[in-house]
Coordinates of C-alpha atoms in Angstrom, one line a residue:
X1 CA 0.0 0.0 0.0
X2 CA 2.8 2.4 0.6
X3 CA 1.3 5.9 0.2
X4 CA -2.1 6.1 0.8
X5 CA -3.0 9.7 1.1
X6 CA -1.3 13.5 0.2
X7 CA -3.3 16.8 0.7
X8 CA -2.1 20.0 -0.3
X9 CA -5.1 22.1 -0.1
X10 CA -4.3 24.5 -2.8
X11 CA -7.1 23.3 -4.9
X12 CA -9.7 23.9 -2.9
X13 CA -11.5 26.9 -0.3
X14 CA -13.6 25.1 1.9
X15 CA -13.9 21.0 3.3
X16 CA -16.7 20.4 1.2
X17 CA -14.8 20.7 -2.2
X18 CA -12.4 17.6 -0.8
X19 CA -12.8 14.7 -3.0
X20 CA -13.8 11.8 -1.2
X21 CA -9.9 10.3 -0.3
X22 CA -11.2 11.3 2.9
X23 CA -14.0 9.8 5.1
X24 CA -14.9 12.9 7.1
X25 CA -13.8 16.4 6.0
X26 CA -14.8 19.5 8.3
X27 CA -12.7 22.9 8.0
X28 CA -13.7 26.5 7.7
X29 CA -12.1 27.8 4.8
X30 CA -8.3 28.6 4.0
X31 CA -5.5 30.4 5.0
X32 CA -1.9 31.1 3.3
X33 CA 0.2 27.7 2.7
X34 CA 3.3 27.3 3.7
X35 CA 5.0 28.2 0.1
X36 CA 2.2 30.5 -0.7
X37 CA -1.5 28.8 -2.3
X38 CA -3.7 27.8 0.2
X39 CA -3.7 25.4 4.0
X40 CA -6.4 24.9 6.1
X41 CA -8.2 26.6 8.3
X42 CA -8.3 24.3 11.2
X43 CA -8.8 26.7 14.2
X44 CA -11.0 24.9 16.4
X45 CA -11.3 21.1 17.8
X46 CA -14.4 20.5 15.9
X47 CA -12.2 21.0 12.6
X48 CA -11.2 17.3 11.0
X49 CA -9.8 15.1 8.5
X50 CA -10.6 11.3 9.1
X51 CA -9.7 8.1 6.7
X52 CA -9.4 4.9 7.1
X53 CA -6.1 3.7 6.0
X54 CA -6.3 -0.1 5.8
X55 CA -5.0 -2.5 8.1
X56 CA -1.3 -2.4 8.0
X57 CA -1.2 -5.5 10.3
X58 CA 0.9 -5.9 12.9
X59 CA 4.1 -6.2 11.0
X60 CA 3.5 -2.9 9.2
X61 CA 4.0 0.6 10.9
X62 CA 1.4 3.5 9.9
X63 CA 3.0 6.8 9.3
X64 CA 1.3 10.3 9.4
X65 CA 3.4 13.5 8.2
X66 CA 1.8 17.2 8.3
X67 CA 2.8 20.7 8.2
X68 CA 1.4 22.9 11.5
X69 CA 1.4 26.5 12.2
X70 CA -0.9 27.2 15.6
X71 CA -1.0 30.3 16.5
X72 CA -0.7 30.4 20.7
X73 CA 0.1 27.6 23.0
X74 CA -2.1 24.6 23.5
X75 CA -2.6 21.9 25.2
X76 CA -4.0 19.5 22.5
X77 CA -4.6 15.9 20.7
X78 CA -3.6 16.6 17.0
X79 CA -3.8 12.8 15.8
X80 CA -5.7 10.4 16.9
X81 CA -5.5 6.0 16.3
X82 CA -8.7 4.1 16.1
X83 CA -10.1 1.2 16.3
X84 CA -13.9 1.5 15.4
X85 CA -15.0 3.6 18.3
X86 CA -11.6 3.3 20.1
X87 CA -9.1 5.5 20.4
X88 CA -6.1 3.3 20.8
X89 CA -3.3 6.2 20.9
X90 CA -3.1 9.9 20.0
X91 CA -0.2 12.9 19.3
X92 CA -0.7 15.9 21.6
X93 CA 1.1 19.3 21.1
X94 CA 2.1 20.4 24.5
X95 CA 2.3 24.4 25.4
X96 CA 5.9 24.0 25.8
X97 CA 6.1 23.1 21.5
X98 CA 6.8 18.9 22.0
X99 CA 5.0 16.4 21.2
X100 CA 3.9 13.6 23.1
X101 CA 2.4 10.2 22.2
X102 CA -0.2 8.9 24.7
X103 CA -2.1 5.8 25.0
X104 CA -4.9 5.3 27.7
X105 CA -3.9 8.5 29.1
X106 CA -0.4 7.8 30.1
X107 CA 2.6 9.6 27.9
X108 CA 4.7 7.2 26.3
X109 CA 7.2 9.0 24.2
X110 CA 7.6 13.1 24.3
X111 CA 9.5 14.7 21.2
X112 CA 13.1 15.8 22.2
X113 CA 12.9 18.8 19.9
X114 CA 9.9 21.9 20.0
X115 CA 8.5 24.5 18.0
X116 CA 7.5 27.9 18.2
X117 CA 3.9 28.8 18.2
X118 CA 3.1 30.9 15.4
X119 CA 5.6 29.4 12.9
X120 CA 5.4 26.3 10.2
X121 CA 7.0 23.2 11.6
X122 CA 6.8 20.0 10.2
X123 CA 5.6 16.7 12.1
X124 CA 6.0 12.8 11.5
X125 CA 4.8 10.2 13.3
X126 CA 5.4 6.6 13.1
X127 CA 3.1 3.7 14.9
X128 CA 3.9 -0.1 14.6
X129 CA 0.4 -1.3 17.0
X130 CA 1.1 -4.6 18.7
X131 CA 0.4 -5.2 22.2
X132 CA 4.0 -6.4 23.1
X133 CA 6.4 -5.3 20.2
X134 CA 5.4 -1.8 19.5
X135 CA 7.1 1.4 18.6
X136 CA 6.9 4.8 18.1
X137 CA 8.7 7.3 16.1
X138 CA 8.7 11.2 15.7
X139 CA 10.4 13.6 13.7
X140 CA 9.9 17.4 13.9
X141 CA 11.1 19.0 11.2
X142 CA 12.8 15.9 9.1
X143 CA 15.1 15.3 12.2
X144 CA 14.7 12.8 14.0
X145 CA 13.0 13.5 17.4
X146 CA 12.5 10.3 19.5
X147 CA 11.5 6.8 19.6
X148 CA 10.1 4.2 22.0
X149 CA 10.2 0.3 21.5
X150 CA 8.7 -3.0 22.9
X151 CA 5.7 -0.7 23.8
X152 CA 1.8 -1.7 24.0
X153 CA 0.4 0.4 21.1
X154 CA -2.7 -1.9 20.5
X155 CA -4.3 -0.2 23.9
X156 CA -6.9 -3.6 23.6
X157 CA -7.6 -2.9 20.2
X158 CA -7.1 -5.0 17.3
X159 CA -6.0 -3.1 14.3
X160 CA -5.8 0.6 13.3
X161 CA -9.2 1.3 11.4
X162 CA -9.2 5.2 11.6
X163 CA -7.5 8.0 11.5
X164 CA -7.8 10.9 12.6
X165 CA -5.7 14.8 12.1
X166 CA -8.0 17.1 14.8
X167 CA -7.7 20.7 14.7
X168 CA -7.0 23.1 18.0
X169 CA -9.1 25.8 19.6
X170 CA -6.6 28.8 18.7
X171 CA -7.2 31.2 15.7
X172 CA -5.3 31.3 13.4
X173 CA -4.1 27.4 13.2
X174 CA -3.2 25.9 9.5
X175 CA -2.5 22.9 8.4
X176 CA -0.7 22.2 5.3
X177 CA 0.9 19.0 3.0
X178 CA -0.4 16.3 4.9
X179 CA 0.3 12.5 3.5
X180 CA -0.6 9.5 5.6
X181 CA 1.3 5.9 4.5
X182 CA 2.6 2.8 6.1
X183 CA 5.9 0.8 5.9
X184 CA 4.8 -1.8 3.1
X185 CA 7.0 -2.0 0.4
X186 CA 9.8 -0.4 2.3
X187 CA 8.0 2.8 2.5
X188 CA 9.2 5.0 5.6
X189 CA 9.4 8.8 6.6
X190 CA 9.4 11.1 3.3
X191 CA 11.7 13.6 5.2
X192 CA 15.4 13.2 5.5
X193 CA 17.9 14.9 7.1
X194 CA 16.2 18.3 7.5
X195 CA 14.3 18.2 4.4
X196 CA 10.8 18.0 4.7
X197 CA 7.9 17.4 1.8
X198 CA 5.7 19.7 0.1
X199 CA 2.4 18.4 -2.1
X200 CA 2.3 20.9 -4.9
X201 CA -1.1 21.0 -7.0
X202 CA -1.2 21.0 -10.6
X203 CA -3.9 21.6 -13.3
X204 CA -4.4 20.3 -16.5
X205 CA -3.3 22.6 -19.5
X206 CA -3.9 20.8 -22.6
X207 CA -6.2 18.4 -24.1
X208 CA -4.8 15.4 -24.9
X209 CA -6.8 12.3 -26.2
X210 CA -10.5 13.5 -25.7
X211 CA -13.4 11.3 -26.0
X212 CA -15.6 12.6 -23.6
X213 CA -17.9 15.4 -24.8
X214 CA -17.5 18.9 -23.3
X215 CA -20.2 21.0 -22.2
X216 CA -19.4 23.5 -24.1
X217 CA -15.7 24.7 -25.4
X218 CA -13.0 22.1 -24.9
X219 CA -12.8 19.4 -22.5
X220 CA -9.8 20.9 -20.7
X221 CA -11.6 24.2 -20.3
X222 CA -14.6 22.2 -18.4
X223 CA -12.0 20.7 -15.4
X224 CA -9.3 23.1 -14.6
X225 CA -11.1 24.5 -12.1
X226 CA -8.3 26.6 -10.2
X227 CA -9.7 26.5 -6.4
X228 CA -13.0 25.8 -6.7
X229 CA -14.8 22.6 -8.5
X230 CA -17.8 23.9 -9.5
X231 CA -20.0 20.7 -9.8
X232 CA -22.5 21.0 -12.9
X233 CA -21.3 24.1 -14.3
X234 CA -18.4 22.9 -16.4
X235 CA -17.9 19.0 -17.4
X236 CA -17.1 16.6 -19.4
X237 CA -19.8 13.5 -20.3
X238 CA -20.0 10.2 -21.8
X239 CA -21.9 7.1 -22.4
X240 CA -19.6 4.7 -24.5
X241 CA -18.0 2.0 -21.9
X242 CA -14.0 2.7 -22.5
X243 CA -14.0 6.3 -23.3
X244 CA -10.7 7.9 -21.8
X245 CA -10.4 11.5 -21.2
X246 CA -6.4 12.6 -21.2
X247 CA -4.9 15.6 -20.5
X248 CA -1.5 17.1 -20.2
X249 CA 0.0 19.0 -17.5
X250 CA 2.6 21.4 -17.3
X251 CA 6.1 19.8 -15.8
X252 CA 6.3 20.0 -12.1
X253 CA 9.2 22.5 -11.1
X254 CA 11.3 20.8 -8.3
X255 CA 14.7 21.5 -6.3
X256 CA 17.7 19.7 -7.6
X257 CA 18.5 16.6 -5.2
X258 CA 14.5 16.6 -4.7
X259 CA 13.0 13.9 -5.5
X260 CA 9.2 13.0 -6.6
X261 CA 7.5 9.8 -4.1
X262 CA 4.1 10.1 -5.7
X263 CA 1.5 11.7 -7.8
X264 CA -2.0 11.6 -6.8
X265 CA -5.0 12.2 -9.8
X266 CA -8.0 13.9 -7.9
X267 CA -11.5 12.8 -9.9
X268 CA -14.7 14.1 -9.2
X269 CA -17.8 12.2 -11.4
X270 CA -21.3 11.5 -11.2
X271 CA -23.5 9.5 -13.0
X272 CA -26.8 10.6 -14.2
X273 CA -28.7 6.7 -14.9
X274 CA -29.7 4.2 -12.9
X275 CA -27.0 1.7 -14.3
X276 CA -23.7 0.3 -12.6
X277 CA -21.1 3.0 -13.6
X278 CA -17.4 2.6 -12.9
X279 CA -14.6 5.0 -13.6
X280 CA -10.8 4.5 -13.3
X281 CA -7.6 7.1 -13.4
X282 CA -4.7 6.9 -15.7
X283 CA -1.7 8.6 -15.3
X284 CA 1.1 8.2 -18.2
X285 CA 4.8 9.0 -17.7
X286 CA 7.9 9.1 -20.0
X287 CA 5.7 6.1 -21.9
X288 CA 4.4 4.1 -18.2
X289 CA 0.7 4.0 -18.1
X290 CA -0.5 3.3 -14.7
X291 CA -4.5 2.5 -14.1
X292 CA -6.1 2.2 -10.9
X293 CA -8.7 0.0 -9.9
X294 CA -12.6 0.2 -10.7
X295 CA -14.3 2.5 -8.9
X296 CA -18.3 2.4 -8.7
X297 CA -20.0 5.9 -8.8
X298 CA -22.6 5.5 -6.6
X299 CA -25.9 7.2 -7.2
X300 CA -26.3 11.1 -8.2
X301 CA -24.0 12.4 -6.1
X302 CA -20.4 13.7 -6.2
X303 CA -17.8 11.1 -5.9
X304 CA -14.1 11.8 -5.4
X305 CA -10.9 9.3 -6.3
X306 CA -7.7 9.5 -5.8
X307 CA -4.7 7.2 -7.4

């Protein structure tokens, strides 16, 4: 599974024009990102972003990474691990700028480096859940930051189910570049010695191979909406089982010594019948075409995929 989720927010000015990567989506609009474009607002506790990332197992370690600039000192629960209903471990800020990791109330591992309220810093946590062979992991700002072994992560639970990135009750309080993955396929931490990552949004510029029908115009014009996607006002449609809609985008602009660990296709689509209707993403690169699986669009509402 690897990565299972990035979020940049630059494409979008309230929760509701998420796609629907995420379970539960609740913010109140946007403030400036870290490298200009948009973060969230997530200024209160009743802000959130939940998902259910799979079951790693217990062999497998889940990894959350996201930017954080809060305003004022709090004393909070940031991330929180479920299974079903229970919480079987959470991330706090503390008002001194650490982080701890706490399960059933008791600290188990506090970040040996801080923050500064009111400033962008850059948090990763690592959980391997087993009730007798567990570990944690932070990094603050792509350096490491702490770690705890042979710990009880499971807290009673089974398996991690849930996930959830809470927001705090001071104003303003962003959050930015979030991605969520676990250790499969030798997956770890995207930072590295100081260097932290940054999701970038792109839109398309170009038609490319068109076989969906625009509204009006050309199909490109009908889906680069810049921040906000604007539903039945501008699409693309299609009845014929196969039809592909490509586009092109511009190249992404990166530091040298960067290096690219994933693209993600946001997909918004309804359908307007009563018939099964399933629609899959392509991405092609330097000649690789990569397809994801099926995915059913379930009645007349919007549906969001990501690959």
């Amino acid at each position: 599974m690897a990565l299972i989720i990035m979020e940049g927010f630059d494409h979008v000015t309230v929760g509701t024009h998420l796609p629907g990567k995420w379970d539960t989506v609740s913010f109140a609009g946007v403030n400036s990102g870290r490298f200009g474009g948009s973060a969230a607002s997530f200024n209160s506790s009743g802000r959130v972003l939940e998902t259910n990332p799979g079951d790693p197992g217990t062999t497998n370690a889940l990894i959350v990474g996201m930017a954080w600039n809060i305003n004022a000192a709090v004393n909070s629960d940031i991330i929180q691990f479920f299974d079903g209903t229970s919480e079987m471990g959470a991330v706090e800020v503390q008002t001194d700028g650490t982080f701890r990791y706490m399960v059933a109330g008791a600290e188990l591992l506090e970040s040996t480096a801080s923050f500064t309220f009111g400033s962008w810093v850059y948090l990763e946590v690592k959980v391997l859940f087993s009730d007798t062979v567990g570990t944690v992991d932070f990094k603050v700002d792509g350096v490491d930051a702490g770690s705890v072994s042979g710990a009880d992560t499971l807290n009673a639970g089974t398996a991690c189910d849930k996930i959830k990135i809470l927001g705090v009750n001071t104003s303003p309080t962003s959050l930015d570049d979030v991605y969520i993955g676990d250790t499969t396929s030798g997956f770890d931490f995207l930072s590295s010695g100081g260097n932290v990552p940054r999701i970038t949004t792109k839109l398309p510029n170009a038609d490319s191979t068109s076989q969906f029908t625009p509204l009006s115009s050309t199909n490109v014009s009908q889906v680069d909406d810049p921040t906000i996607p604007d539903m039945d006002s501008t699409y693309n449609h299609s009845i014929t089982p196969t039809h592909r809609d490509m586009f092109d985008f511009a190249t992404f602009s990166i530091d040298a010594g960067a290096n690219i660990y994933g693209v993600g296709i946001n997909t918004s689509a309804v359908k307007n019948d009563l018939g099964n209707v399933e629609i899959k993403n392509v991405s092609i690169s330097n000649a690789t075409t990569g397809l994801s699986a099926a995915q059913a669009v379930a009645g007349r509402g919007l549906a969001g995929f990501y690959y």
